[in-house]
Amino acid sequence: MAAFSRGRPNIRGLFTFRTLISTRNFTAGNFDYDLVVIGGGSGGLACSKEAAQLGQKVAVLDYVKPSLKGSKWGLGGTCVNVGCIPKKLMHHAALLGTAVKDARKYGWQIPESLSHDWPMMAEAVQNHVRSLNWGHRVQLQDKKVKYLNMMGSLVDKHTVRAVNAKGKETTVTAKNIVLATGGRPKYPTHVPGAMEFGITSDDIFWLKQSPRKTLVVGASYVALECAGFLTGIGLDTTVMVRSIALRGFDQQMAGLVTDYMEAYGTKFSWRSTPKQVEKLPSGLLQVTWTDLNTEEERQDTFNTVLWAVGRAPEARTLNLENVGVKINKETGKIIVAADEATSVPNIYAIGDIGEGRPELTPTAIKAGKLLAHRLEGHSTELMNYDNVATTVFTPLEYGCVGLSEEEAEKRYGKDQIEVYHAFYKPLEFTVAERDASQCYIKVICLRKGEQRVLGLHFTGPNAGEVTQGFSLGFQCGLTYAHLRNTVGIHPTCAEELTKVNITKRSGLDATVTGC
Ligand code: FAD
Ligand code: NDP
């Protein structure tokens, strides 16, 4: 995948347009805090806790505006409440369903008909999330970070206005300010009935009752992951794809992910765009869409429509323009330099809100911690956003680091790269008689010299665990020879990466046979 291997932004260029706006005359030491962080999600919490640990006086503001459907949650941001954590737990719930079916083949006596209890799963997941909310509050207290459950906005470059749920207002001043307000799911506002009758990822994890037959609109991370776990727990699920699945990822790998999902039971409405959502007297949602292949209109009814059509940055309420913090007008995200500084020197932005940054929790956390160290003068180390590994938690997980095959060809030319690949069968699939057609490995290398690895792609069980390990090698300058010199751990799926030896160019059968 190419998305997270972009070059670093040019800091010098950014400094030229920085505006120094001062509406108050502060001198160092006159502030309420050394650091005020707006946004208590992955990045904001990491930054505030680290800064406090380094001896800074810190406050963090976090405020959750309820979703359109009224869902709300506690401290911790998207990942903890409506992202990575509930998603991975529900993904696990779905995988357990598959495991139970496999278990029969391994001798477990399990009744033929299996059913899943949504309220029970949802309550268990939500209770875990609440325990994490509480854990974050305790950690802030322990680390002496002042937590303000208030909505923040900038008054000037050193002053933050904070308003609580009852409208009570206060201001706090700080030497430095970090903006870490993340984003929220978008609705397709041009589709009548979309906002009125649809839900988003801000709601799905907090539903008390099963969403039942669901239409998921969108075809990227959020859409495919949600559709995957909904299918896995036994719900009739359709994904509506406007163009391609997993844009920005290696498209051969994306195809394997969706092929597996189709075989797993997820329905796909390819090349379709929604036109309208209406509520029928029965309570069912009638969705009308256009089949872009034929331009024909189609209709079906669903219990739930889940919009997974991307996320919008939470920047509008921050009063950025008045203070001189520049945004990219197209994306609405804050323009940041390599040191996370905005166009106002003492105001920084980290995480999803930063233009060009990967929308991933570990990058937000690491960027926040490194920033805290630089602000304290402990270090000058910058966040390295190159070659960040990622995993899509679909029924067949897909992990990758580095370039997609398309991007490697674009950058180096088809003749200059060597693609090693293998179709392998996870051992656990054998006795269970599961189809392994989509379990695949692809290692993209430079063709000449020591064959530096440019991209590494893996579909199969525990792809996140596998990819995490190999991403360390990637950071250390992994070459094809390194992979081949690594002794595998047998019997694992990850060992297949150390054995991969068939090149795509050779046209030989890449199916792994024997040990
Ligand atoms: P957030 O975590 O969004 O935190 C921002 C916080 O600021 C929120 O609490 C918000 O309410 C608050 N806020 C906003 N405005 C204000 C204001 N004016 N005043 C006070 N508070 C404010 N990433 C992964 O790495 N792995 C995954 O598996 C993964 N799964 C995901 C699944 C889903 C469904 C989604 C939606 C995202 C997922 N992500 C995943 C992405 C990850 O959640 C985000 O990249 C990460 O949470 C971004 O952190 P952040 O600190 O930038 O913002
Ligand atoms: P993305 O912006 O990645 O994808 C949006 C999807 O919605 C695309 O498939 C897009 O199609 C489609 N779409 C947009 N508008 C419409 C429309 N009007 N009608 C139909 N389809 C539409 O957003 P996501 O919300 O999926 O993910 C946001 C980010 O969150 C990701 O980039 C990722 O970094 C993070 N994330 C990480 C996860 C992980 O680490 N496992 C899991 C989930 C999220 P098209 O391609 O045609 O534009």
Coordinates of C-alpha atoms and ligand atoms in Angstrom, one line a residue:
M1 CA 0.0 0.0 0.0
A2 CA 1.3 3.4 -0.9
A3 CA -0.9 5.5 1.3
F4 CA 1.5 5.7 4.3
S5 CA 4.8 5.9 2.5
R6 CA 4.6 9.5 1.5
G7 CA 7.6 11.8 1.8
R8 CA 7.8 14.1 4.7
P9 CA 6.3 17.6 4.3
N10 CA 8.6 20.4 3.6
I11 CA 8.9 22.3 6.8
R12 CA 10.8 25.3 5.4
G13 CA 8.0 25.9 2.9
L14 CA 5.5 25.9 5.7
F15 CA 7.4 28.3 7.9
T16 CA 7.3 30.9 5.1
F17 CA 3.5 31.3 5.4
R18 CA 3.4 31.1 9.2
T19 CA 1.5 34.0 10.6
L20 CA 2.3 35.3 14.1
I21 CA -1.0 36.6 15.5
S22 CA -1.0 37.9 19.0
T23 CA -4.0 39.4 20.7
R24 CA -2.5 39.3 24.2
N25 CA 0.9 40.0 25.5
F26 CA 2.2 36.9 27.2
T27 CA 5.6 36.3 28.7
A28 CA 6.8 32.8 29.5
G29 CA 5.6 31.6 32.9
N30 CA 2.4 33.7 32.8
F31 CA 0.3 30.9 31.5
D32 CA -2.1 28.6 33.4
Y33 CA -0.5 25.6 31.8
D34 CA 2.6 24.7 29.9
L35 CA 0.5 22.7 27.5
V36 CA -3.2 22.5 26.7
V37 CA -4.4 19.7 24.5
I38 CA -7.8 19.9 22.8
G39 CA -9.1 16.3 22.1
G40 CA -8.7 13.3 24.4
G41 CA -8.3 10.6 21.8
S42 CA -5.4 8.4 20.8
G43 CA -3.0 11.3 20.0
G44 CA -4.2 13.9 22.6
L45 CA -4.1 11.5 25.6
A46 CA -0.7 10.1 24.6
C47 CA 0.7 13.6 24.2
S48 CA -0.8 15.0 27.4
K49 CA 0.3 12.1 29.6
E50 CA 3.8 12.0 28.2
A51 CA 4.2 15.8 28.7
A52 CA 3.0 15.6 32.3
Q53 CA 5.4 12.7 33.0
L54 CA 8.2 14.9 31.7
G55 CA 7.2 17.6 34.3
Q56 CA 5.0 19.9 32.2
K57 CA 1.8 21.3 33.7
V58 CA -0.9 19.9 31.3
A59 CA -4.6 20.1 30.8
V60 CA -6.6 18.1 28.2
L61 CA -10.1 18.9 27.0
D62 CA -12.3 16.2 25.6
Y63 CA -15.9 16.6 24.6
V64 CA -18.0 14.1 22.6
K65 CA -20.8 15.6 20.6
P66 CA -23.5 12.9 20.4
S67 CA -23.9 11.4 17.0
L68 CA -27.0 12.3 14.9
K69 CA -28.7 9.2 16.3
G70 CA -27.8 10.2 19.8
S71 CA -24.9 7.8 20.5
K72 CA -22.4 9.1 22.9
W73 CA -19.4 7.8 24.9
G74 CA -16.7 8.6 27.3
L75 CA -13.0 9.6 27.3
G76 CA -10.6 8.0 24.8
G77 CA -11.7 9.2 21.4
T78 CA -12.6 7.2 18.3
C79 CA -10.3 4.2 18.7
V80 CA -11.5 3.3 22.2
N81 CA -15.2 4.0 21.8
V82 CA -16.2 3.8 18.1
G83 CA -13.2 2.4 16.3
C84 CA -10.4 -0.1 16.8
I85 CA -11.4 -1.6 20.1
P86 CA -15.2 -2.4 19.6
K87 CA -14.5 -3.2 16.0
K88 CA -11.7 -5.7 16.8
L89 CA -13.9 -7.3 19.5
M90 CA -16.8 -7.7 17.2
H91 CA -14.5 -9.0 14.5
H92 CA -13.3 -11.6 17.1
A93 CA -16.9 -12.5 17.9
A94 CA -17.4 -13.2 14.2
L95 CA -14.2 -15.3 14.0
L96 CA -15.4 -17.3 16.9
G97 CA -18.5 -18.2 14.9
T98 CA -16.2 -19.6 12.2
A99 CA -14.1 -21.4 14.8
V100 CA -17.1 -23.0 16.3
K101 CA -18.1 -24.4 12.9
D102 CA -14.5 -25.6 12.4
A103 CA -14.6 -27.2 15.9
R104 CA -17.1 -29.8 14.7
K105 CA -14.5 -31.1 12.3
Y106 CA -12.1 -31.3 15.3
G107 CA -14.4 -33.5 17.3
W108 CA -16.4 -30.9 19.3
Q109 CA -20.0 -31.9 19.6
I110 CA -21.9 -28.7 18.8
P111 CA -25.6 -28.4 17.9
E112 CA -26.2 -28.0 14.2
S113 CA -28.0 -24.7 14.6
L114 CA -26.0 -21.9 16.0
S115 CA -27.4 -18.5 16.8
H116 CA -25.8 -15.2 17.9
D117 CA -27.1 -12.9 20.6
W118 CA -26.3 -9.3 19.6
P119 CA -27.5 -7.6 22.9
M120 CA -25.2 -9.9 24.9
M121 CA -22.1 -9.2 22.6
A122 CA -22.9 -5.5 22.5
E123 CA -23.2 -5.2 26.3
A124 CA -20.0 -7.1 26.9
V125 CA -18.1 -4.9 24.3
Q126 CA -19.6 -1.7 25.7
N127 CA -18.7 -2.7 29.2
H128 CA -15.1 -3.2 28.2
V129 CA -15.1 0.2 26.4
R130 CA -16.5 1.8 29.6
S131 CA -13.7 0.2 31.6
L132 CA -11.2 1.8 29.2
N133 CA -12.9 5.2 29.6
W134 CA -12.5 4.8 33.3
G135 CA -8.9 3.7 33.0
H136 CA -8.0 6.8 30.9
R137 CA -9.5 9.0 33.6
V138 CA -7.5 7.3 36.3
Q139 CA -4.3 7.6 34.3
L140 CA -4.9 11.3 33.7
Q141 CA -5.4 11.7 37.5
D142 CA -2.3 9.7 38.3
K143 CA -0.2 11.6 35.9
K144 CA -1.6 14.9 37.2
V145 CA -3.1 15.9 33.9
K146 CA -6.1 18.2 34.4
Y147 CA -9.1 16.7 32.6
L148 CA -11.8 19.1 31.4
N149 CA -14.8 17.4 29.9
M150 CA -15.4 20.5 27.8
M151 CA -15.5 21.6 24.2
G152 CA -12.4 23.7 23.3
S153 CA -11.9 26.4 20.8
L154 CA -9.1 28.9 20.2
V155 CA -9.4 32.5 21.4
D156 CA -5.9 33.4 20.5
K157 CA -2.6 31.6 20.1
H158 CA -2.3 31.1 23.8
T159 CA -5.9 31.0 25.0
V160 CA -8.5 28.3 24.8
R161 CA -12.2 28.8 25.4
A162 CA -13.8 25.8 27.1
V163 CA -17.5 25.2 27.4
N164 CA -19.2 22.3 29.2
A165 CA -22.4 20.4 28.5
K166 CA -24.4 22.9 30.5
G167 CA -23.0 25.9 28.6
K168 CA -20.7 27.0 31.4
E169 CA -17.7 28.7 30.0
T170 CA -14.1 29.3 31.1
T171 CA -10.8 30.1 29.5
V172 CA -7.4 28.6 30.0
T173 CA -4.0 29.8 28.8
A174 CA -1.0 27.8 27.8
K175 CA 2.5 28.3 26.4
N176 CA 1.8 25.5 23.8
I177 CA -1.5 24.2 22.4
V178 CA -2.0 20.8 20.7
L179 CA -5.0 20.2 18.5
A180 CA -6.0 16.5 18.4
T181 CA -9.7 16.6 17.7
G182 CA -9.8 13.7 15.2
G183 CA -12.7 13.3 12.9
R184 CA -16.3 12.0 12.6
P185 CA -18.1 9.9 10.0
K186 CA -19.6 11.6 7.0
Y187 CA -23.1 11.3 5.7
P188 CA -23.8 11.6 1.9
T189 CA -25.9 14.7 2.3
H190 CA -27.1 14.6 -1.3
V191 CA -28.9 11.3 -0.7
P192 CA -32.5 12.0 0.6
G193 CA -33.2 10.0 3.8
A194 CA -29.5 9.2 4.4
M195 CA -29.1 11.3 7.6
E196 CA -32.7 10.7 8.8
F197 CA -32.7 7.0 8.5
G198 CA -29.1 5.8 8.4
I199 CA -26.5 5.2 11.0
T200 CA -22.6 5.4 10.9
S201 CA -19.7 3.7 12.7
D202 CA -20.4 6.2 15.6
D203 CA -23.6 4.2 16.3
I204 CA -23.1 0.6 15.2
F205 CA -21.1 -0.5 18.2
W206 CA -23.6 1.1 20.6
L207 CA -26.7 -0.5 19.2
K208 CA -28.6 -2.3 21.9
Q209 CA -30.5 -4.5 19.4
S210 CA -29.2 -6.3 16.3
P211 CA -29.1 -4.2 13.2
R212 CA -30.4 -7.3 11.3
K213 CA -30.4 -7.1 7.5
T214 CA -27.9 -4.4 6.8
L215 CA -26.7 -2.4 3.8
V216 CA -23.2 -1.0 4.3
V217 CA -22.4 1.8 1.8
G218 CA -18.7 2.3 1.1
A219 CA -15.8 0.0 0.3
S220 CA -12.9 1.0 2.4
Y221 CA -11.5 -0.1 5.9
V222 CA -14.7 0.8 7.9
A223 CA -17.2 -0.6 5.4
L224 CA -15.5 -3.9 4.8
E225 CA -14.6 -4.5 8.5
C226 CA -18.1 -3.8 9.6
A227 CA -19.7 -5.8 6.8
G228 CA -17.3 -8.6 7.7
F229 CA -18.3 -8.9 11.3
L230 CA -22.0 -8.4 10.6
T231 CA -21.8 -11.3 8.1
G232 CA -19.8 -13.4 10.6
I233 CA -22.4 -13.2 13.3
G234 CA -25.0 -14.4 10.9
L235 CA -26.6 -11.2 9.6
D236 CA -27.7 -10.7 6.0
T237 CA -25.2 -8.1 4.9
T238 CA -24.7 -6.2 1.6
V239 CA -21.8 -3.9 0.7
M240 CA -22.5 -1.2 -1.9
V241 CA -19.3 -0.3 -3.8
R242 CA -19.2 2.8 -5.8
S243 CA -15.9 2.2 -7.6
I244 CA -13.3 -0.1 -6.2
A245 CA -12.7 -1.8 -2.8
L246 CA -9.9 -0.6 -0.5
R247 CA -8.7 2.3 -2.6
G248 CA -5.0 3.0 -2.1
F249 CA -4.2 -0.6 -1.2
D250 CA -2.7 -3.2 -3.6
Q251 CA -5.7 -4.1 -5.8
Q252 CA -4.8 -7.8 -6.2
M253 CA -4.9 -8.1 -2.4
A254 CA -8.1 -6.1 -2.2
G255 CA -9.7 -8.5 -4.7
L256 CA -8.7 -11.5 -2.5
V257 CA -10.2 -9.8 0.6
T258 CA -13.6 -9.2 -1.2
D259 CA -13.5 -12.6 -2.9
Y260 CA -13.2 -14.3 0.5
M261 CA -16.0 -12.1 1.9
E262 CA -18.3 -13.1 -1.0
A263 CA -17.5 -16.8 -0.3
Y264 CA -18.1 -16.1 3.4
G265 CA -21.6 -14.8 2.7
T266 CA -21.3 -11.1 2.3
K267 CA -23.3 -9.8 -0.7
F268 CA -21.7 -7.1 -2.9
S269 CA -23.6 -4.6 -5.0
W270 CA -20.7 -3.6 -7.3
R271 CA -20.5 -0.3 -9.1
S272 CA -23.6 1.1 -7.5
T273 CA -24.5 4.4 -5.8
P274 CA -27.3 5.1 -3.4
K275 CA -30.1 7.4 -4.6
Q276 CA -32.6 7.6 -1.7
V277 CA -33.6 6.0 1.5
E278 CA -37.3 5.9 2.6
K279 CA -38.9 4.5 5.6
L280 CA -41.9 2.1 4.9
P281 CA -44.9 1.8 7.2
S282 CA -43.5 -1.6 8.2
G283 CA -40.4 0.3 9.6
L284 CA -38.2 -1.3 7.0
L285 CA -35.8 1.0 5.0
Q286 CA -36.3 1.0 1.3
V287 CA -33.1 1.9 -0.5
T288 CA -33.1 2.9 -4.1
W289 CA -29.7 2.9 -5.9
T290 CA -28.3 3.2 -9.4
D291 CA -26.4 0.3 -11.0
L292 CA -23.6 2.3 -12.7
N293 CA -23.0 -0.5 -15.2
T294 CA -26.5 -0.4 -16.7
E295 CA -27.7 3.0 -15.3
E296 CA -30.8 1.1 -14.1
E297 CA -32.4 1.8 -10.8
R298 CA -32.7 -0.9 -8.2
Q299 CA -34.4 -1.3 -4.9
D300 CA -34.3 -3.5 -1.8
T301 CA -35.4 -3.2 1.8
F302 CA -33.1 -3.3 4.9
N303 CA -33.4 -3.0 8.6
T304 CA -30.3 -0.9 8.8
V305 CA -28.3 1.3 6.5
L306 CA -24.8 2.0 7.6
W307 CA -22.9 4.8 5.9
A308 CA -19.2 4.1 5.8
V309 CA -18.3 6.8 3.2
G310 CA -15.3 8.4 4.9
R311 CA -14.6 10.7 7.8
A312 CA -14.6 14.5 8.1
P313 CA -12.1 16.3 10.3
E314 CA -13.4 17.9 13.5
A315 CA -11.9 21.3 12.8
R316 CA -14.8 23.6 12.2
T317 CA -15.5 24.5 15.8
L318 CA -11.9 25.2 16.7
N319 CA -12.0 28.8 15.4
L320 CA -8.8 28.1 13.5
E321 CA -9.0 30.9 10.9
N322 CA -9.3 33.7 13.4
V323 CA -6.1 32.6 15.1
G324 CA -4.2 32.0 11.8
V325 CA -4.1 28.2 11.8
K326 CA -4.1 27.2 8.2
I327 CA -6.2 24.4 6.9
N328 CA -6.4 22.6 3.5
K329 CA -9.7 24.0 2.2
E330 CA -10.4 20.9 0.2
T331 CA -10.0 18.3 3.0
G332 CA -10.7 20.6 6.0
K333 CA -7.6 19.2 7.7
I334 CA -4.9 21.3 9.5
I335 CA -1.7 21.8 7.5
V336 CA 1.2 20.6 9.6
A337 CA 5.0 20.5 9.3
A338 CA 7.2 17.5 10.0
D339 CA 7.4 18.7 13.6
E340 CA 3.6 18.7 13.8
A341 CA 3.6 22.5 14.0
T342 CA 0.7 24.4 12.4
S343 CA 1.1 27.8 10.7
V344 CA 1.0 29.3 14.2
P345 CA 4.4 28.3 15.8
N346 CA 3.2 27.3 19.3
I347 CA 0.1 25.5 18.1
Y348 CA 0.5 21.9 17.0
A349 CA -1.8 19.3 15.5
I350 CA -1.5 15.5 15.7
G351 CA -3.5 12.5 14.6
D352 CA -6.4 12.3 12.2
I353 CA -6.8 16.1 12.1
G354 CA -3.4 16.6 10.4
E355 CA -3.3 16.9 6.7
G356 CA -1.6 13.9 5.0
R357 CA -1.3 11.9 8.2
P358 CA -2.4 8.3 8.2
E359 CA -5.7 7.9 10.1
L360 CA -4.4 5.3 12.5
T361 CA -4.1 5.1 16.3
P362 CA -0.4 4.1 16.6
T363 CA 0.7 7.0 14.4
A364 CA -1.4 9.4 16.5
I365 CA 0.0 8.0 19.7
K366 CA 3.7 8.0 18.6
A367 CA 3.4 11.5 17.1
G368 CA 1.9 12.7 20.4
K369 CA 4.6 11.3 22.5
L370 CA 7.4 12.5 20.3
L371 CA 5.9 16.0 20.3
A372 CA 5.8 16.0 24.1
H373 CA 9.5 15.2 24.2
R374 CA 10.3 17.9 21.7
L375 CA 8.2 20.5 23.6
E376 CA 10.0 19.7 26.8
G377 CA 13.4 20.0 25.0
H378 CA 14.2 16.4 25.6
S379 CA 14.6 15.4 22.0
T380 CA 14.5 16.6 18.4
E381 CA 13.3 13.3 17.1
L382 CA 10.5 13.7 14.5
M383 CA 7.8 11.2 13.8
N384 CA 8.6 8.9 10.9
Y385 CA 5.4 8.4 8.9
D386 CA 7.1 6.3 6.2
N387 CA 6.3 2.6 5.9
V388 CA 3.7 2.4 8.6
A389 CA 2.2 -1.1 8.7
T390 CA -1.5 -1.6 8.8
T391 CA -4.1 -4.4 8.8
V392 CA -7.7 -4.5 7.6
F393 CA -9.6 -6.7 10.0
T394 CA -11.9 -8.4 7.4
P395 CA -13.0 -12.0 7.8
L396 CA -9.7 -12.9 6.0
E397 CA -7.4 -10.4 7.5
Y398 CA -5.1 -8.4 5.3
G399 CA -1.8 -6.9 6.5
C400 CA 0.7 -4.8 4.6
V401 CA 3.7 -2.5 4.9
G402 CA 5.3 -0.5 2.2
L403 CA 4.2 -0.1 -1.4
S404 CA 1.5 -1.8 -3.4
E405 CA 2.5 -3.5 -6.6
E406 CA 0.8 -0.7 -8.6
E407 CA 2.8 2.0 -6.7
A408 CA 6.1 0.1 -6.9
E409 CA 5.6 -0.2 -10.7
K410 CA 4.8 3.4 -11.0
R411 CA 7.8 4.5 -9.0
Y412 CA 10.5 2.1 -10.2
G413 CA 9.1 0.6 -13.5
K414 CA 7.7 -2.9 -14.0
D415 CA 11.2 -4.2 -15.2
Q416 CA 12.9 -2.9 -12.1
I417 CA 10.9 -4.8 -9.5
E418 CA 10.7 -8.5 -8.7
V419 CA 7.5 -9.8 -7.1
Y420 CA 7.8 -13.0 -5.1
H421 CA 4.5 -14.6 -4.3
A422 CA 2.8 -17.7 -2.8
F423 CA -0.6 -19.2 -2.3
Y424 CA -0.5 -21.1 0.9
K425 CA -2.8 -23.2 3.1
P426 CA -2.9 -22.3 6.8
L427 CA -2.6 -25.6 8.7
E428 CA -5.8 -24.9 10.7
F429 CA -7.8 -24.7 7.5
T430 CA -6.9 -28.3 6.5
V431 CA -8.8 -30.5 9.0
A432 CA -11.6 -27.9 9.0
E433 CA -11.7 -28.3 5.2
R434 CA -11.8 -24.6 4.7
D435 CA -11.1 -23.1 1.3
A436 CA -7.7 -21.3 1.3
S437 CA -7.9 -19.9 -2.2
Q438 CA -7.4 -16.3 -1.0
C439 CA -4.5 -17.0 1.5
Y440 CA -1.7 -15.3 -0.3
I441 CA 1.7 -13.6 0.2
K442 CA 3.3 -11.1 -2.0
V443 CA 6.8 -9.6 -1.5
I444 CA 7.7 -6.7 -3.8
C445 CA 11.5 -6.1 -4.1
L446 CA 13.8 -4.1 -6.2
R447 CA 15.1 -6.4 -8.9
K448 CA 18.8 -5.4 -8.8
G449 CA 21.4 -5.4 -6.1
E450 CA 20.4 -6.8 -2.7
Q451 CA 16.8 -6.8 -3.6
R452 CA 15.5 -4.3 -1.0
V453 CA 11.9 -5.1 -0.1
L454 CA 9.5 -2.3 -1.2
G455 CA 6.2 -3.9 -0.1
L456 CA 5.1 -6.9 1.9
H457 CA 1.5 -8.1 1.7
F458 CA -0.2 -11.0 3.6
T459 CA -3.8 -12.3 3.7
G460 CA -4.6 -14.9 6.2
P461 CA -5.3 -15.6 9.9
N462 CA -3.8 -13.2 12.3
A463 CA -2.5 -10.9 9.6
G464 CA -2.0 -8.1 12.1
E465 CA 0.3 -10.2 14.3
V466 CA 2.3 -11.4 11.3
T467 CA 2.7 -8.0 9.6
Q468 CA 3.7 -6.3 12.9
G469 CA 6.8 -8.5 13.1
F470 CA 7.9 -8.2 9.6
S471 CA 7.4 -4.4 9.7
L472 CA 10.3 -4.2 12.2
G473 CA 12.5 -5.9 9.5
F474 CA 11.1 -3.3 7.0
Q475 CA 12.2 -0.4 9.2
C476 CA 15.7 -2.0 9.4
G477 CA 16.1 -2.2 5.6
L478 CA 14.7 -5.6 4.9
T479 CA 16.0 -7.3 1.7
Y480 CA 14.9 -10.5 0.0
A481 CA 18.1 -12.2 1.2
H482 CA 17.2 -11.3 4.8
L483 CA 13.9 -13.0 4.4
R484 CA 15.4 -16.1 2.9
N485 CA 18.1 -16.2 5.6
T486 CA 15.5 -16.1 8.3
V487 CA 14.6 -19.5 9.7
G488 CA 10.9 -19.9 9.9
I489 CA 8.8 -21.0 12.9
H490 CA 7.0 -24.2 11.9
P491 CA 4.1 -24.7 11.5
T492 CA 2.9 -21.1 11.1
C493 CA 1.5 -18.9 8.3
A494 CA 4.2 -16.3 8.9
E495 CA 6.9 -18.8 8.0
E496 CA 5.6 -18.7 4.4
L497 CA 7.1 -15.2 4.2
T498 CA 10.6 -16.6 4.8
K499 CA 10.2 -19.3 2.1
V500 CA 8.6 -17.3 -0.7
N501 CA 10.6 -18.0 -3.9
I502 CA 8.4 -18.0 -7.0
T503 CA 8.5 -14.8 -9.0
K504 CA 5.4 -13.5 -10.7
R505 CA 7.6 -13.0 -13.8
S506 CA 8.4 -16.7 -14.0
G507 CA 4.7 -17.6 -14.5
L508 CA 5.3 -20.7 -12.4
D509 CA 2.5 -22.1 -10.1
A510 CA 2.9 -20.2 -6.8
T511 CA 0.9 -22.8 -4.8
V512 CA 2.9 -23.9 -1.7
T513 CA 3.1 -27.7 -1.6
G514 CA 4.5 -29.6 1.4
C515 CA 6.5 -28.1 4.3
Ligands
FAD1 P1 -9.7 10.8 18.0 O1 -9.4 9.4 18.6 O2 -10.8 10.8 17.1 O3 -10.0 11.7 19.3 C1 -10.4 13.0 19.1 C2 -11.2 13.4 20.4 O4 -11.3 14.8 20.5 C3 -12.6 12.8 20.5 O5 -12.8 12.3 21.8 C4 -13.5 14.0 20.2 O6 -14.8 13.8 20.8 C5 -12.7 15.1 20.8 N1 -13.0 16.4 20.3 C6 -13.3 16.8 19.1 N2 -13.4 18.1 19.0 C7 -13.3 18.6 20.3 C8 -13.3 19.9 20.8 N3 -13.5 21.0 20.1 N4 -13.0 20.0 22.2 C9 -12.8 18.9 22.9 N5 -12.8 17.7 22.4 C10 -13.0 17.5 21.1 N6 -6.9 2.7 13.6 C11 -6.1 1.7 13.8 O7 -4.9 2.0 14.0 N7 -6.5 0.4 13.9 C12 -7.8 0.1 13.8 O8 -8.1 -1.1 13.8 C13 -8.7 1.1 13.6 N8 -10.0 0.8 13.4 C14 -10.9 1.8 13.2 C15 -12.3 1.5 13.1 C16 -13.2 2.5 12.9 C17 -14.6 2.1 12.8 C18 -12.8 3.8 12.8 C19 -13.8 4.9 12.6 C20 -11.5 4.2 13.0 C21 -10.5 3.2 13.2 N9 -9.2 3.5 13.3 C22 -8.3 2.4 13.5 C23 -8.7 4.8 13.2 C24 -8.4 5.4 14.6 O9 -9.5 5.2 15.5 C25 -8.0 6.9 14.5 O10 -7.0 7.0 13.6 C26 -7.6 7.5 15.9 O11 -8.6 7.4 16.8 C27 -7.3 9.0 15.7 O12 -6.9 9.5 16.9 P2 -6.9 11.1 17.2 O13 -6.3 11.3 18.5 O14 -6.5 11.8 16.0 O15 -8.5 11.4 17.3
NDP2 P1 -12.2 6.1 3.4 O1 -12.1 7.5 3.2 O2 -11.0 5.3 3.5 O3 -13.2 5.4 2.4 C1 -14.5 5.9 2.1 C2 -15.2 4.8 1.2 O4 -16.5 5.3 1.0 C3 -14.6 4.6 -0.1 O5 -14.8 3.2 -0.5 C4 -15.4 5.5 -1.0 O6 -15.4 5.1 -2.4 C5 -16.8 5.4 -0.4 N1 -17.6 6.5 -0.7 C6 -17.4 7.8 -0.4 N2 -18.5 8.6 -0.7 C7 -19.4 7.7 -1.2 C8 -20.7 7.9 -1.7 N3 -21.3 9.1 -1.7 N4 -21.4 6.8 -2.1 C9 -20.8 5.6 -2.1 N5 -19.6 5.4 -1.6 C10 -18.9 6.4 -1.2 O7 -13.0 6.0 4.8 P2 -13.2 4.9 6.0 O8 -14.2 5.6 6.8 O9 -13.4 3.5 5.5 O10 -11.8 5.0 6.8 C11 -11.3 6.2 7.3 C12 -9.9 5.9 7.9 O11 -10.0 5.3 9.2 C13 -9.0 4.9 7.0 O12 -8.3 5.6 6.1 C14 -8.1 4.3 8.1 O13 -6.9 5.0 8.2 C15 -8.9 4.4 9.4 N6 -9.3 3.1 9.8 C16 -8.4 2.2 10.1 C17 -8.7 0.8 10.3 C18 -7.7 -0.2 10.6 O14 -6.5 0.2 10.9 N7 -8.0 -1.4 10.5 C19 -10.1 0.4 10.3 C20 -11.0 1.5 10.0 C21 -10.6 2.8 9.7 P3 -14.4 5.6 -3.5 O15 -13.2 4.8 -3.4 O16 -15.2 5.4 -4.8 O17 -14.2 7.1 -3.3

